[in-house]
Amino acid sequence: VPAAWQRPYLNIFKHFRVEEWKRSTKEGDVAALKDTRLKGTIYRIRGSNPASNYLQLPRAGTQSLGLTGRYLYLLFRPLPRKHFLVHLDVTTEDNQVVRISFSNLFKEFKFTATWLQFPFVCGAATEGTARRGATGAALADVRWTCLVLDLPSIVCLYLNRRYSHLRGVRLCSNLLVKNLCTSDLLFEPGVTLSEARLSDLSSRGVAPMPRELAFPVPKGEKWHDLYDYIRFPSEESEVPHDCIRKSFPSPLAVLEEPGRPLTQPVTLSGAVCDRLSLVHQITSPKAVSAPW
């Protein structure tokens, strides 16, 4: 359970004052820009070599963010016609550090005992290509995306370990980033407080997206027509997927489709974790013998 200072959510960029670069660090071509459409500051990370162009939290690799929220929210946009890379370092309950990486450069899922590598299908891909797991450079009209990573489920399903906390984040070229957030709540984008009350979302562990983390929606527009939402692992199936992609249809566009049931966050018991991890080990692509 998150400490009081991490509830109900923690705005990582704000809490660690990323713009001061005292508890965070930047390398290479990293710039803070004002975005009139998103009505705030965004960070642009670009360069041909992800290893030398990145934004990192915390500043030193020997430190830890110590964030225990179940969900990590990344509000970002891949740069058009480019490849990007993100590294997340997490710690398990038995103090094993695991790196979770995802990129549209990766062609297939690979793993070791301490490293998971997920291909990322940019949201602008068509439904057909996303279902086939086609990765590659982002298209010109790639959207801003709210990526929601269920970190305990990832660690449980793919490594059969129990999650403890988020240790560090490295956002590498080429992408734009609006914010990072952790929370135990599953936030519903594009829903107002009044709509949430009418739908009784709180009883199902779901809450409206906090204003400081939300993408703006002009009057008369709908959130899901403007942005992409990706939740991983997908709530569509108990069998883990081997790439991160947008679901079709969007799983949280429920209030725009009256009568459609809202999916609930999954609680993973030890038995379920063991069973699903075993299924995945049998069916997943080959493991790699060394870090990438």
PDB file of N, CA and C in Angstrom, residues 34-40 42 77 141-144 178 214-218 222-223 225-228:
ATOM      1  N   LYS A  34       7.002  24.638 -24.247  1.00  0.00           N
ATOM      2  CA  LYS A  34       5.620  24.988 -23.938  1.00  0.00           C
ATOM      3  C   LYS A  34       4.732  24.479 -25.066  1.00  0.00           C
ATOM      4  N   ASP A  35       3.717  23.705 -24.717  1.00  0.00           N
ATOM      5  CA  ASP A  35       2.810  23.156 -25.711  1.00  0.00           C
ATOM      6  C   ASP A  35       1.451  23.832 -25.555  1.00  0.00           C
ATOM      7  N   THR A  36       1.058  24.612 -26.561  1.00  0.00           N
ATOM      8  CA  THR A  36      -0.192  25.364 -26.456  1.00  0.00           C
ATOM      9  C   THR A  36      -1.410  24.441 -26.497  1.00  0.00           C
ATOM     10  N   ARG A  37      -1.319  23.350 -27.258  1.00  0.00           N
ATOM     11  CA  ARG A  37      -2.460  22.437 -27.345  1.00  0.00           C
ATOM     12  C   ARG A  37      -2.687  21.728 -26.012  1.00  0.00           C
ATOM     13  N   LEU A  38      -1.592  21.259 -25.373  1.00  0.00           N
ATOM     14  CA  LEU A  38      -1.719  20.556 -24.100  1.00  0.00           C
ATOM     15  C   LEU A  38      -1.718  21.504 -22.909  1.00  0.00           C
ATOM     16  N   LYS A  39      -1.511  22.781 -23.182  1.00  0.00           N
ATOM     17  CA  LYS A  39      -1.596  23.823 -22.152  1.00  0.00           C
ATOM     18  C   LYS A  39      -0.623  23.582 -20.997  1.00  0.00           C
ATOM     19  N   GLY A  40       0.631  23.347 -21.341  1.00  0.00           N
ATOM     20  CA  GLY A  40       1.633  23.151 -20.296  1.00  0.00           C
ATOM     21  C   GLY A  40       2.990  22.800 -20.866  1.00  0.00           C
ATOM     22  N   ILE A  42       6.046  20.362 -21.813  1.00  0.00           N
ATOM     23  CA  ILE A  42       6.355  18.991 -22.201  1.00  0.00           C
ATOM     24  C   ILE A  42       7.861  18.881 -22.378  1.00  0.00           C
ATOM     25  N   ARG A  77       4.089  11.008 -26.433  1.00  0.00           N
ATOM     26  CA  ARG A  77       3.847  10.888 -27.877  1.00  0.00           C
ATOM     27  C   ARG A  77       5.154  10.527 -28.558  1.00  0.00           C
ATOM     28  N   ASP A 141       0.943  10.733 -38.068  1.00  0.00           N
ATOM     29  CA  ASP A 141      -0.190  11.204 -37.273  1.00  0.00           C
ATOM     30  C   ASP A 141      -0.329  10.480 -35.936  1.00  0.00           C
ATOM     31  N   VAL A 142       0.780   9.964 -35.421  1.00  0.00           N
ATOM     32  CA  VAL A 142       0.738   9.270 -34.133  1.00  0.00           C
ATOM     33  C   VAL A 142       0.208  10.215 -33.058  1.00  0.00           C
ATOM     34  N   ARG A 143      -0.633   9.677 -32.170  1.00  0.00           N
ATOM     35  CA  ARG A 143      -1.313  10.507 -31.181  1.00  0.00           C
ATOM     36  C   ARG A 143      -0.556  10.569 -29.853  1.00  0.00           C
ATOM     37  N   TRP A 144      -0.933  11.572 -29.047  1.00  0.00           N
ATOM     38  CA  TRP A 144      -0.562  11.550 -27.652  1.00  0.00           C
ATOM     39  C   TRP A 144      -1.252  10.346 -27.006  1.00  0.00           C
ATOM     40  N   LYS A 178       4.641  14.370 -21.411  1.00  0.00           N
ATOM     41  CA  LYS A 178       3.922  15.374 -20.622  1.00  0.00           C
ATOM     42  C   LYS A 178       4.062  15.110 -19.139  1.00  0.00           C
ATOM     43  N   ALA A 214      -4.398  15.259 -16.908  1.00  0.00           N
ATOM     44  CA  ALA A 214      -5.293  14.966 -18.027  1.00  0.00           C
ATOM     45  C   ALA A 214      -4.882  15.698 -19.304  1.00  0.00           C
ATOM     46  N   PHE A 215      -5.195  15.102 -20.441  1.00  0.00           N
ATOM     47  CA  PHE A 215      -5.076  15.772 -21.724  1.00  0.00           C
ATOM     48  C   PHE A 215      -6.313  16.658 -21.914  1.00  0.00           C
ATOM     49  N   PRO A 216      -6.151  17.880 -22.435  1.00  0.00           N
ATOM     50  CA  PRO A 216      -7.317  18.752 -22.637  1.00  0.00           C
ATOM     51  C   PRO A 216      -8.212  18.245 -23.767  1.00  0.00           C
ATOM     52  N   VAL A 217      -9.519  18.422 -23.583  1.00  0.00           N
ATOM     53  CA  VAL A 217     -10.499  18.032 -24.601  1.00  0.00           C
ATOM     54  C   VAL A 217     -11.358  19.251 -24.930  1.00  0.00           C
ATOM     55  N   PRO A 218     -11.243  19.789 -26.146  1.00  0.00           N
ATOM     56  CA  PRO A 218     -12.057  20.947 -26.530  1.00  0.00           C
ATOM     57  C   PRO A 218     -13.542  20.645 -26.437  1.00  0.00           C
ATOM     58  N   LYS A 222     -14.526  14.403 -28.072  1.00  0.00           N
ATOM     59  CA  LYS A 222     -14.446  13.259 -27.164  1.00  0.00           C
ATOM     60  C   LYS A 222     -12.988  12.835 -27.003  1.00  0.00           C
ATOM     61  N   TRP A 223     -12.642  12.463 -25.780  1.00  0.00           N
ATOM     62  CA  TRP A 223     -11.255  12.109 -25.451  1.00  0.00           C
ATOM     63  C   TRP A 223     -10.719  11.038 -26.397  1.00  0.00           C
ATOM     64  N   ASP A 225     -11.455  10.225 -29.308  1.00  0.00           N
ATOM     65  CA  ASP A 225     -11.291  10.625 -30.705  1.00  0.00           C
ATOM     66  C   ASP A 225      -9.994  11.400 -30.916  1.00  0.00           C
ATOM     67  N   LEU A 226      -9.388  11.845 -29.825  1.00  0.00           N
ATOM     68  CA  LEU A 226      -8.200  12.702 -29.911  1.00  0.00           C
ATOM     69  C   LEU A 226      -6.920  12.005 -29.445  1.00  0.00           C
ATOM     70  N   TYR A 227      -7.050  11.071 -28.511  1.00  0.00           N
ATOM     71  CA  TYR A 227      -5.879  10.464 -27.883  1.00  0.00           C
ATOM     72  C   TYR A 227      -6.008   8.937 -27.860  1.00  0.00           C
ATOM     73  N   ASP A 228      -4.890   8.291 -27.586  1.00  0.00           N
ATOM     74  CA  ASP A 228      -4.890   6.832 -27.448  1.00  0.00           C
ATOM     75  C   ASP A 228      -4.736   6.444 -25.985  1.00  0.00           C
TER      76      ASP A 228
END
